DNA sequence: CGTTCATTGAAACGCTTGTTTGAAAAAATA
DNA sequence: TATTTTTTCAAACAAGCGTTTCAATGAACG
């Protein structure tokens, strides 16, 4: 034997990390109920008991994964929003700048995660559509604060618009964003091959413009009455 | 004993019907994987074996339910579209009329199903986000034809717009519609009670205007270049 | 080297899942 | 009423689930 030959598939990353990454992929593809501890263990090249050893339970594993994926996006959102505010001096950011700060960070993360590119888009969208109740709780924890911030920012940008109209249109804009993220993988089929889903930036930019237009036109026609 | 007293909870409808309705409610609330044959049987006041007897399998039961719920909506869509075309004579229907015919029938069905009002909205949206592959197949069967028709209609309404732009914006509009349907039950929480989800018509009308505005503005700015 | 601690591994634990069975009941048909 | 067909029912089936157990293994340290 020559000096302990390297094991054929020696894991480069810690088991914990591989488990989280495997969980992210499988959750995005199959949802919470479709994700099994056995499939996670297999995908991560780990033992079945490893996930319970490192995280305690399936719920805790998924929560840890979601927290790790979502928190950076939210931080980036706030950063971009602050950037826009400082760039404009005392002027409130425009609707386009506001929705850019909301949606663009998702595109950045999608582009960063080179492996199975659109997995993250599905993952983000799935956190909103999963029927499992503990995910709803986590979801509220992560997003209710963000929602409040964006409502306030839009109120400053449209000082003449009625309160409930801003709420309604922000709700529609966020829903559209999530729907588009969830449906994006169907773009090619839906358009019979005319449009392809390869370019992350193009899709994100189109989405930003779409919800910005829907928001502005809706708000303007409501405050014109 | 006095002339056979009526059984306390004597089923008024056939078991088959009760099973389908129970399936619809539970599928909307818990998704495909969260729906169990036992929960269906319990909700429908039927025996566990009844569903397999009447439908053969869980998959067949869910497919039957989806077909029954979705087909009427699609027929109504085509009817409304034809109505708009005849009303306009030789002129192509406007974007608003087109998206009205696409979205309004959902509102009609939601209003019709008085019990658990928003269940149908969730159900429609869930057929698009469920990760189970056989649902995707059914989905394609039901919607690819409709998608083609709407693409053609929008091409007539915007003859100067590039092909791929119409595809892109129709995709965004449909995605927004689905996202809004899926997220609607969160409206109250999301807006901290400012907006409530009681009025079906208001939500549907807002949604139609939102996607119409997003579509028109996006198409116009793309063909202006 | 010997000891301690963290991690892995294979097997098993209850439990729930979709589905099947065969007899009982009900309904339909003659 | 007698016979056939359809429908219900309780019980069981194998398979898959999350989780636990405990011995084997690895790494870290004195």
Coordinates of C-alpha atoms in Angstrom, one line a residue, chain B:
Chain B
X1 CA -89.4 1.7 17.2
X2 CA -91.3 4.3 15.2
X3 CA -91.2 3.6 11.5
X4 CA -87.4 3.6 11.1
X5 CA -86.2 7.0 12.3
X6 CA -84.0 8.8 9.7
X7 CA -80.3 8.2 10.2
X8 CA -78.6 11.1 12.0
X9 CA -76.3 12.1 9.2
X10 CA -77.9 10.4 6.3
X11 CA -75.8 11.2 3.2
X12 CA -77.8 13.2 0.8
X13 CA -75.4 12.9 -2.1
X14 CA -73.8 9.9 -3.6
X15 CA -70.6 8.7 -2.1
X16 CA -68.7 9.4 -5.3
X17 CA -69.7 13.1 -5.2
X18 CA -68.9 13.5 -1.6
X19 CA -65.5 12.0 -2.2
X20 CA -64.7 14.4 -5.0
X21 CA -65.7 17.4 -3.0
X22 CA -63.7 16.3 0.0
X23 CA -60.7 15.7 -2.2
X24 CA -61.1 19.3 -3.6
X25 CA -61.1 20.8 -0.1
X26 CA -58.2 18.8 1.2
X27 CA -56.1 19.1 -1.9
X28 CA -56.5 22.9 -1.8
X29 CA -55.6 23.1 1.9
X30 CA -52.8 20.4 2.2
X31 CA -51.6 19.7 -1.4
X32 CA -51.3 16.3 -3.0
X33 CA -48.8 14.8 -0.5
X34 CA -50.7 16.2 2.5
X35 CA -53.9 14.7 1.3
X36 CA -54.4 11.1 2.5
X37 CA -57.1 8.6 1.6
X38 CA -58.0 8.3 5.2
X39 CA -58.6 12.1 5.5
X40 CA -60.6 12.1 2.4
X41 CA -62.8 9.2 3.6
X42 CA -63.3 10.9 7.0
X43 CA -64.1 14.3 5.4
X44 CA -66.6 12.6 3.0
X45 CA -68.1 10.4 5.7
X46 CA -67.2 7.4 3.7
X47 CA -65.2 4.2 4.2
X48 CA -61.5 4.1 3.6
X49 CA -62.0 1.6 0.8
X50 CA -64.7 3.7 -0.9
X51 CA -62.3 5.9 -2.8
X52 CA -60.4 3.0 -4.2
X53 CA -63.6 1.3 -5.1
X54 CA -65.0 4.3 -7.0
X55 CA -61.8 5.7 -8.6
X56 CA -59.2 2.9 -8.5
X57 CA -56.4 4.9 -6.9
X58 CA -55.4 8.2 -5.2
X59 CA -54.0 9.6 -8.5
X60 CA -57.2 8.8 -10.4
X61 CA -59.3 10.4 -7.7
X62 CA -57.3 13.6 -7.7
X63 CA -57.2 13.8 -11.5
X64 CA -61.0 13.3 -11.7
X65 CA -61.5 16.1 -9.2
X66 CA -59.1 18.5 -11.0
X67 CA -60.7 17.8 -14.4
X68 CA -64.2 18.4 -12.9
X69 CA -63.1 21.7 -11.4
X70 CA -61.0 23.1 -14.2
X71 CA -62.9 22.2 -17.4
X72 CA -65.8 24.5 -16.7
X73 CA -63.5 27.4 -16.1
X74 CA -61.7 26.9 -19.4
X75 CA -65.0 26.6 -21.3
X76 CA -66.2 29.8 -19.8
X77 CA -62.9 31.5 -20.8
X78 CA -63.4 30.6 -24.4
X79 CA -67.0 31.7 -24.3
X80 CA -66.2 35.1 -22.8
X81 CA -63.4 35.5 -25.4
X82 CA -65.8 34.7 -28.3
X83 CA -68.3 37.1 -26.8
X84 CA -65.8 39.9 -26.8
X85 CA -64.8 39.2 -30.3
X86 CA -68.3 39.3 -31.6
X87 CA -69.1 42.4 -29.6
X88 CA -66.2 44.2 -31.3
X89 CA -67.1 43.1 -34.7
X90 CA -64.0 42.9 -36.8
X91 CA -61.8 44.7 -34.2
X92 CA -59.6 42.5 -32.1
X93 CA -60.5 42.5 -28.4
X94 CA -58.6 44.9 -26.2
X95 CA -55.9 43.6 -23.7
X96 CA -58.3 44.3 -20.9
X97 CA -61.1 42.2 -22.5
X98 CA -58.7 39.4 -23.2
X99 CA -57.4 39.2 -19.6
X100 CA -60.9 39.7 -18.3
X101 CA -61.9 36.6 -20.2
X102 CA -58.9 34.7 -18.7
X103 CA -59.3 35.7 -15.1
X104 CA -63.0 36.5 -14.6
X105 CA -64.2 32.9 -14.9
X106 CA -62.1 32.0 -11.9
X107 CA -63.9 34.7 -9.9
X108 CA -67.2 33.4 -11.0
X109 CA -66.4 29.9 -9.8
X110 CA -65.0 31.1 -6.5
X111 CA -68.2 33.1 -5.9
X112 CA -70.3 30.0 -6.8
X113 CA -68.5 27.7 -4.4
X114 CA -70.0 29.3 -1.3
X115 CA -68.5 26.8 1.1
X116 CA -64.9 27.7 2.1
X117 CA -64.9 30.5 -0.4
X118 CA -61.2 30.8 -1.3
X119 CA -60.6 27.1 -1.5
X120 CA -60.9 27.1 -5.3
X121 CA -58.4 29.9 -5.7
X122 CA -55.9 27.9 -3.8
X123 CA -56.8 24.8 -5.7
X124 CA -56.2 26.4 -9.1
X125 CA -52.9 27.8 -7.9
X126 CA -51.8 24.6 -6.4
X127 CA -52.1 22.7 -9.6
X128 CA -49.3 24.9 -10.9
X129 CA -47.0 24.6 -7.8
X130 CA -47.5 21.0 -6.8
X131 CA -44.2 19.1 -7.4
X132 CA -46.0 15.8 -8.2
X133 CA -45.1 15.0 -11.8
X134 CA -48.4 13.5 -12.9
X135 CA -50.2 16.7 -12.0
X136 CA -47.7 18.5 -14.3
X137 CA -48.7 16.3 -17.1
X138 CA -52.4 16.8 -16.5
X139 CA -51.7 20.5 -16.2
X140 CA -50.0 20.7 -19.6
X141 CA -53.0 18.7 -21.1
X142 CA -55.5 21.2 -19.8
X143 CA -53.6 24.5 -20.3
X144 CA -51.3 24.2 -23.3
X145 CA -54.3 24.6 -25.7
X146 CA -55.7 27.6 -23.8
X147 CA -52.2 29.2 -23.7
X148 CA -52.0 29.0 -27.5
X149 CA -55.4 30.6 -28.0
X150 CA -54.5 33.5 -25.8
X151 CA -51.2 34.0 -27.5
X152 CA -52.9 34.3 -30.8
X153 CA -55.5 36.7 -29.5
X154 CA -52.9 39.0 -28.0
X155 CA -50.9 38.9 -31.3
X156 CA -53.9 40.3 -33.0
X157 CA -54.4 43.0 -30.4
X158 CA -50.7 44.0 -30.6
X159 CA -49.7 43.4 -34.2
X160 CA -46.6 45.5 -34.0
X161 CA -45.2 43.7 -30.9
X162 CA -42.3 41.2 -31.4
X163 CA -43.4 37.6 -31.0
X164 CA -41.1 36.8 -28.0
X165 CA -42.3 39.9 -26.2
X166 CA -45.9 38.8 -26.3
X167 CA -44.8 35.4 -25.1
X168 CA -42.8 36.8 -22.3
X169 CA -45.5 39.2 -21.1
X170 CA -48.3 36.6 -21.3
X171 CA -46.1 34.3 -19.3
X172 CA -45.6 37.0 -16.7
X173 CA -49.3 37.8 -16.7
X174 CA -50.3 34.2 -16.1
X175 CA -47.7 33.8 -13.5
X176 CA -48.9 36.9 -11.7
X177 CA -52.5 35.6 -11.8
X178 CA -51.5 32.3 -10.3
X179 CA -49.3 33.9 -7.7
X180 CA -52.1 36.2 -6.7
X181 CA -54.5 33.4 -6.4
X182 CA -52.1 31.4 -4.3
X183 CA -51.2 34.3 -2.0
X184 CA -54.7 35.8 -1.6
X185 CA -55.4 34.2 1.7
X186 CA -52.4 36.0 3.1
X187 CA -53.8 39.4 2.1
X188 CA -55.1 40.2 5.6
X189 CA -51.9 39.3 7.4
X190 CA -49.7 40.8 4.7
X191 CA -51.4 44.2 5.0
X192 CA -51.8 44.0 8.8
X193 CA -55.5 44.0 8.5
X194 CA -55.8 47.0 6.3
X195 CA -57.2 45.0 3.4
X196 CA -59.6 42.0 3.9
X197 CA -60.1 39.2 1.5
X198 CA -63.9 39.0 1.7
X199 CA -65.0 40.5 -1.6
X200 CA -64.3 38.2 -4.5
X201 CA -65.2 40.6 -7.2
X202 CA -62.9 43.4 -5.9
X203 CA -59.9 41.1 -5.8
X204 CA -60.5 39.7 -9.3
X205 CA -61.0 43.2 -10.8
X206 CA -57.8 44.4 -9.2
X207 CA -56.0 41.5 -10.5
X208 CA -57.3 41.9 -14.0
X209 CA -56.3 45.6 -14.1
X210 CA -52.9 44.8 -12.6
X211 CA -51.8 42.2 -15.2
X212 CA -53.4 44.2 -18.0
X213 CA -51.4 47.3 -17.0
X214 CA -48.2 45.3 -16.7
X215 CA -48.8 43.7 -20.0
X216 CA -49.7 46.8 -22.0
X217 CA -46.9 48.9 -20.6
X218 CA -44.3 46.2 -21.1
X219 CA -45.4 45.6 -24.7
X220 CA -45.6 49.2 -25.6
X221 CA -42.1 50.1 -24.3
X222 CA -40.7 47.1 -26.1
X223 CA -42.2 47.9 -29.5
X224 CA -41.3 51.6 -29.1
X225 CA -37.6 50.8 -29.2

